[in-house]
């Protein structure tokens, strides 16, 4: 542990949780074999799932979860003021993941379903990604994140390199894995427009990509939608394809072109 | 070198024995996908097979390969990593044999790449002739890559109960020496082989409206064709076409640093000119940002640049890219359309 790139002082990490399942935090705890090495490099000052002490000074803020309350916005702005680096963890924080499912419903309905008559005590907004509120320095994608990617991003940041997250689509990794293509068996797949880096995990197990890593850097959305329509989907079905993980984008962002009528 | 004739049953027993003693890779069908992979016995080999998902070049340029290990410190210590396993690659189609000959020309004759050359020395190439077109996407016949005359250790032709074995190198001869049941090919065996070739040539119809050596000229004339824009609108930039192509060899080089921030590895991985970041430079600009430019670049590599530089086909007509492309971009159609409408121009 005497490399010349080793920082003289361990950067302090704080991990904050918004609307999410805490699965991404658990992935960090899953770094069992690497935790000892990791803790020599960085110090966790706030990590709800793992340690109890809280610190108010940190160098890197990791944020898991989607923004669903006004209080989240205030909290995020306060974090951004303190943290030189803000990094999101997982699909909920970017592009909005499972919490974004509620965006496809009438704004009152999800609250009523979950809290019944008490729904009024839990006001909530449209689910939004963290970067809709504050500037974010890097996103670690996935649902959940992969621990190796987390470690490689931390290492890259420590030595001042760009986080090694691919911008190209899942198909690249899928073809390199020699998987049969979902489209060839008449199934659909979001691989052509979804960011790679998972090693085409789902198609490699006989499934298809659901888009959990969010859009690739440069997706050809109109050609992809024409492909889905050629495979028998209408405009509404095409939108439904995006909603599972990319609901916010599908609703509010021109990157995905479909119009929604609620 | 003297060619041999061997009954199929004996050949299969020979493969069984080889596969139990050393690494034999062959096309294996797993569901709809056919891949070169290590086999334990001859019966695992796919019988009729389309070109494999990835080409056999993966044994020479692995998808991800460690080039060296390093340790950072006052002085950087580096040590090359050279892994070159012995593999007998069995059942390589003629198109792929031509593609491997091109890679040899690039990675051994032109630029001596130590990693490629080390692997190449340890690989035995056993080809398998095609006697009919593999499907309607293939156009090897038009690219003149269906006939093979060099760059194999053994080349097999299935003549029914017997297999004709052309011996292409001392390595192939020695490999075959252990085969019981084989005999020297006689005049009548050569006649059977010739008849099989005649039947084969009749079974393949030309797919291209130009001969392969006219492609460089056609592509040069078509630099401003409107077709590139049409293809650019369709292309998903998914990289499938280049990943599956037997003549694609572009790679990216990167470093992996361990958590001690001192030791790590430098590796190379396959890259694709169809991806946004391929032609990106340090300042963030990309020299081939529009998709139309990327598609045009790929098809020019395949039909023109490689031919101009190495005098060999840069596309061997295997049809893999057309099979893999979800939006049906097919080199046969591209080349034929350019031939049909060379005058269509766009102002850019
Ligand atoms: S299965 Fe999906 S990710 Fe894989 S090649 Fe097909 S479209 Fe791309
Ligand atoms: S294949 Fe798609 S859905 Fe599956 S892990 Fe990768 S990005 Fe997520
Ligand atoms: S396979 Fe087709 S869609 Fe994908 S990059 Fe190649 S030409 Fe474009
Ligand atoms: S360009 Fe297409 S047809 Fe030509 S060699 Fe490559 S994959 Fe085969
Ligand atoms: S493209 Fe030609 S040589 Fe290649 S597998 Fe098909 S028929 Fe055989």
PDB file of N, CA and C in Angstrom, chain A residues 178, chain B residues 26-28 34-36 49-56 93 96 244 320:
ATOM      1  N   UNK A 178     -21.565 -13.585 -27.181  1.00  0.00           N
ATOM      2  CA  UNK A 178     -22.117 -14.571 -28.117  1.00  0.00           C
ATOM      3  C   UNK A 178     -23.506 -15.058 -27.713  1.00  0.00           C
TER       4      UNK A 178
ATOM      5  N   UNK B  26     -14.416 -26.126 -31.569  1.00  0.00           N
ATOM      6  CA  UNK B  26     -15.189 -26.368 -32.789  1.00  0.00           C
ATOM      7  C   UNK B  26     -16.536 -25.681 -32.650  1.00  0.00           C
ATOM      8  N   UNK B  27     -17.252 -25.488 -33.766  1.00  0.00           N
ATOM      9  CA  UNK B  27     -18.577 -24.856 -33.689  1.00  0.00           C
ATOM     10  C   UNK B  27     -19.557 -25.769 -32.952  1.00  0.00           C
ATOM     11  N   UNK B  28     -20.181 -25.228 -31.925  1.00  0.00           N
ATOM     12  CA  UNK B  28     -21.151 -25.983 -31.131  1.00  0.00           C
ATOM     13  C   UNK B  28     -22.457 -25.189 -31.138  1.00  0.00           C
ATOM     14  N   UNK B  34     -24.510 -20.414 -32.447  1.00  0.00           N
ATOM     15  CA  UNK B  34     -23.405 -21.336 -32.729  1.00  0.00           C
ATOM     16  C   UNK B  34     -22.109 -20.638 -32.386  1.00  0.00           C
ATOM     17  N   UNK B  35     -21.329 -21.282 -31.537  1.00  0.00           N
ATOM     18  CA  UNK B  35     -20.080 -20.649 -31.086  1.00  0.00           C
ATOM     19  C   UNK B  35     -18.915 -21.616 -31.211  1.00  0.00           C
ATOM     20  N   UNK B  36     -17.748 -21.071 -31.465  1.00  0.00           N
ATOM     21  CA  UNK B  36     -16.545 -21.873 -31.310  1.00  0.00           C
ATOM     22  C   UNK B  36     -16.302 -22.032 -29.819  1.00  0.00           C
ATOM     23  N   UNK B  49     -23.770 -25.689 -40.121  1.00  0.00           N
ATOM     24  CA  UNK B  49     -23.714 -24.488 -39.309  1.00  0.00           C
ATOM     25  C   UNK B  49     -23.497 -23.234 -40.129  1.00  0.00           C
ATOM     26  N   UNK B  50     -24.197 -22.209 -39.684  1.00  0.00           N
ATOM     27  CA  UNK B  50     -23.975 -20.867 -40.196  1.00  0.00           C
ATOM     28  C   UNK B  50     -22.663 -20.392 -39.600  1.00  0.00           C
ATOM     29  N   UNK B  51     -22.091 -19.332 -40.143  1.00  0.00           N
ATOM     30  CA  UNK B  51     -20.913 -18.767 -39.475  1.00  0.00           C
ATOM     31  C   UNK B  51     -21.220 -18.525 -37.992  1.00  0.00           C
ATOM     32  N   UNK B  52     -20.238 -18.821 -37.155  1.00  0.00           N
ATOM     33  CA  UNK B  52     -20.423 -18.745 -35.700  1.00  0.00           C
ATOM     34  C   UNK B  52     -20.708 -17.311 -35.244  1.00  0.00           C
ATOM     35  N   UNK B  53     -21.279 -17.188 -34.024  1.00  0.00           N
ATOM     36  CA  UNK B  53     -21.634 -15.865 -33.491  1.00  0.00           C
ATOM     37  C   UNK B  53     -20.422 -14.932 -33.544  1.00  0.00           C
ATOM     38  N   UNK B  54     -19.333 -15.303 -32.885  1.00  0.00           N
ATOM     39  CA  UNK B  54     -18.079 -14.559 -33.053  1.00  0.00           C
ATOM     40  C   UNK B  54     -17.171 -15.385 -33.955  1.00  0.00           C
ATOM     41  N   UNK B  55     -16.354 -14.716 -34.736  1.00  0.00           N
ATOM     42  CA  UNK B  55     -15.449 -15.434 -35.639  1.00  0.00           C
ATOM     43  C   UNK B  55     -14.297 -16.093 -34.875  1.00  0.00           C
ATOM     44  N   UNK B  56     -13.599 -17.028 -35.524  1.00  0.00           N
ATOM     45  CA  UNK B  56     -12.484 -17.705 -34.835  1.00  0.00           C
ATOM     46  C   UNK B  56     -11.320 -16.774 -34.501  1.00  0.00           C
ATOM     47  N   UNK B  93     -14.720 -22.209 -41.491  1.00  0.00           N
ATOM     48  CA  UNK B  93     -15.271 -22.060 -42.836  1.00  0.00           C
ATOM     49  C   UNK B  93     -14.296 -21.301 -43.741  1.00  0.00           C
ATOM     50  N   UNK B  96     -13.835 -17.608 -43.177  1.00  0.00           N
ATOM     51  CA  UNK B  96     -13.057 -17.284 -41.984  1.00  0.00           C
ATOM     52  C   UNK B  96     -11.567 -17.562 -42.182  1.00  0.00           C
ATOM     53  N   UNK B 244     -19.066  -8.961 -34.743  1.00  0.00           N
ATOM     54  CA  UNK B 244     -19.187 -10.297 -35.325  1.00  0.00           C
ATOM     55  C   UNK B 244     -18.332 -10.460 -36.581  1.00  0.00           C
ATOM     56  N   UNK B 320     -22.241 -12.274 -41.566  1.00  0.00           N
ATOM     57  CA  UNK B 320     -22.519 -12.153 -40.125  1.00  0.00           C
ATOM     58  C   UNK B 320     -23.136 -10.796 -39.774  1.00  0.00           C
TER      59      UNK B 320
END
